[in-house]
Structures are given as C-alpha cells and as structure tokens.
Tab-separated table of C-alpha atoms in Angstrom:
chain	number	residue	atom	x	y	z
A	1	MET	CA	15.172	-67.940	-57.538
A	2	ALA	CA	12.468	-70.299	-56.389
A	3	ARG	CA	13.256	-72.426	-53.390
A	4	ARG	CA	12.364	-76.053	-53.664
A	5	ARG	CA	10.071	-77.080	-50.867
A	6	ARG	CA	11.346	-80.002	-48.845
A	7	SER	CA	9.117	-83.018	-48.859
A	8	ARG	CA	7.628	-84.293	-45.643
A	9	LEU	CA	9.448	-87.109	-43.869
A	10	PRO	CA	7.728	-90.494	-43.898
A	11	ASP	CA	5.934	-91.441	-40.694
A	12	GLU	CA	8.423	-94.103	-39.595
A	13	VAL	CA	11.360	-91.704	-40.055
A	14	ARG	CA	9.577	-88.965	-38.154
A	15	ALA	CA	8.723	-91.362	-35.328
A	16	ALA	CA	12.343	-92.538	-35.143
A	17	ALA	CA	13.553	-88.927	-35.064
A	18	VAL	CA	11.154	-88.121	-32.208
A	19	ARG	CA	12.402	-91.163	-30.264
A	20	ALA	CA	15.993	-90.008	-30.835
A	21	GLY	CA	15.115	-86.514	-29.600
A	22	LEU	CA	13.518	-87.919	-26.455
A	23	ALA	CA	16.529	-90.185	-25.850
A	24	PHE	CA	18.828	-87.178	-26.258
A	25	ALA	CA	16.793	-85.153	-23.746
A	26	PHE	CA	16.840	-88.052	-21.264
A	27	THR	CA	20.604	-88.422	-21.665
A	28	VAL	CA	21.212	-84.700	-21.118
A	29	VAL	CA	19.076	-84.731	-17.964
A	30	THR	CA	20.956	-87.750	-16.586
A	31	VAL	CA	24.305	-86.090	-17.341
A	32	ILE	CA	23.202	-83.012	-15.409
A	33	VAL	CA	22.005	-85.167	-12.506
A	34	ALA	CA	25.310	-87.088	-12.490
A	35	VAL	CA	27.339	-83.862	-12.481
A	36	LEU	CA	25.283	-82.355	-9.669
A	37	ALA	CA	25.503	-85.598	-7.687
A	38	SER	CA	29.264	-85.710	-8.082
A	39	TRP	CA	29.598	-82.095	-6.952
A	40	SER	CA	27.495	-82.753	-3.857
A	41	HIS	CA	29.246	-86.059	-3.034
A	42	THR	CA	26.005	-87.992	-2.612
A	43	ALA	CA	25.279	-91.671	-3.108
A	44	LEU	CA	23.060	-90.722	-6.050
A	45	ILE	CA	26.118	-90.748	-8.311
A	46	VAL	CA	26.040	-94.525	-8.865
A	47	PRO	CA	22.453	-94.752	-10.180
A	48	ALA	CA	22.943	-91.499	-12.087
A	49	LEU	CA	25.988	-92.901	-13.885
A	50	ALA	CA	24.135	-96.141	-14.608
A	51	MET	CA	21.197	-94.204	-16.058
A	52	MET	CA	23.588	-92.045	-18.064
A	53	ALA	CA	25.247	-95.132	-19.566
A	54	MET	CA	21.836	-96.574	-20.402
A	55	GLY	CA	20.802	-93.248	-21.937
A	56	VAL	CA	23.877	-93.157	-24.170
A	57	PHE	CA	23.182	-96.724	-25.303
A	58	VAL	CA	19.536	-95.912	-26.073
A	59	LEU	CA	20.548	-92.710	-27.858
A	60	VAL	CA	22.964	-94.554	-30.140
A	61	TRP	CA	20.308	-97.202	-30.770
A	62	CYS	CA	17.776	-94.513	-31.723
A	63	LEU	CA	20.231	-92.763	-34.036
A	64	ILE	CA	20.908	-96.046	-35.824
A	65	ASP	CA	17.129	-96.510	-36.037
A	66	VAL	CA	16.817	-93.110	-37.743
A	67	VAL	CA	19.492	-93.998	-40.299
A	68	VAL	CA	17.982	-97.403	-41.043
A	69	SER	CA	14.432	-96.072	-41.343
A	70	ARG	CA	15.641	-93.334	-43.721
A	71	GLN	CA	17.285	-95.980	-45.887
A	72	VAL	CA	14.133	-98.115	-45.878
A	73	ALA	CA	11.975	-95.114	-46.794
A	74	ALA	CA	14.361	-94.184	-49.610
A	75	SER	CA	14.274	-97.721	-50.989
A	76	ARG	CA	10.460	-97.670	-50.889
A	77	ARG	CA	10.424	-94.500	-52.991
A	78	ARG	CA	12.571	-96.183	-55.631
A	79	ALA	CA	11.146	-98.427	-58.296
A	80	PRO	CA	11.174	-102.085	-57.185
A	81	ASN	CA	13.135	-103.325	-60.227
A	82	SER	CA	15.388	-100.363	-60.840
A	83	LEU	CA	18.727	-100.988	-62.493
A	84	GLY	CA	20.928	-98.899	-60.230
A	85	PRO	CA	20.927	-98.047	-56.537
A	86	LEU	CA	20.134	-94.390	-57.237
A	87	ASP	CA	17.500	-94.858	-59.949
A	88	GLY	CA	14.316	-93.105	-58.935
A	89	SER	CA	15.757	-91.810	-55.687
A	90	ARG	CA	14.760	-88.261	-56.521
A	91	GLU	CA	11.122	-87.389	-56.739
A	92	ARG	CA	9.964	-86.803	-60.262
A	93	THR	CA	8.138	-83.521	-60.421
A	94	ARG	CA	8.009	-83.116	-64.195
A	95	ARG	CA	5.006	-84.405	-66.077
A	96	GLN	CA	4.858	-85.893	-69.513
A	97	GLY	CA	5.350	-83.284	-72.216
A	98	THR	CA	6.814	-80.585	-69.974
A	99	PRO	CA	10.179	-79.196	-71.015
A	100	SER	CA	13.262	-80.343	-69.190
A	101	PRO	CA	14.950	-77.686	-67.027
A	102	TYR	CA	18.258	-78.808	-68.550
A	103	GLY	CA	17.243	-78.012	-72.126
A	104	GLY	CA	16.648	-80.429	-74.954
A	105	GLN	CA	13.455	-82.225	-75.846
A	106	PRO	CA	10.399	-82.464	-73.613
A	107	GLN	CA	10.213	-85.506	-71.374
A	108	ARG	CA	8.131	-88.402	-72.738
A	109	GLY	CA	7.278	-90.524	-69.732
C-alpha cells in the first residue's frame, strides 16, 4: 500500500510552529529555574515565577497563532468563490482524464 506523502507546511505556519516551540522551551526552562529556586529558598523565586507566567502567556499566544495561521493557509488553498467551507480543501492530485480511485468515469476537469 502506497503511503501518501504529506505536503509541506506553508511558511507562515512553519514560522508560527517554530515560535511556539521556542516559547515552549523558554517556559520549560523557567519552570525548572522556579523549582530549583524554591528548593534553595532564594530570592530568585519571584522573578522566576514572573518569567514563568509570562512564558505561559506567550506559549498560549503562540499556539493560538499556529491555529489561526493554519486556518488562513487552508482558506488560501481553497477556491475564492467556493460554495461550501470544505470545497477544495483537499489537494487535487488527479489530472484530467485519469480514472477516479473510487471507480466510475474518468474525471473531466
């Protein structure tokens, strides 16, 4: 059985995913710093908790950015005056005159 190759993500989606990954890494580092600061009873706990809260906020913002940019990229792939919200959402790989994988007549455009 042939595996269908996944298409490459659009640039804006990939950039948003990279930003989300960096925000996640920053948040994990600040959580570790906050835990270590709380174990050692230092005054570093207050800025570490503030940075952790900021990191969680930025992470959620970046995840929303990924979702929105995926939706925008999907709407760009669709036809501009399509009738339904899912018309054209899948890439058309069949060419004119090739048989349909579901049987029946060949596709005509």
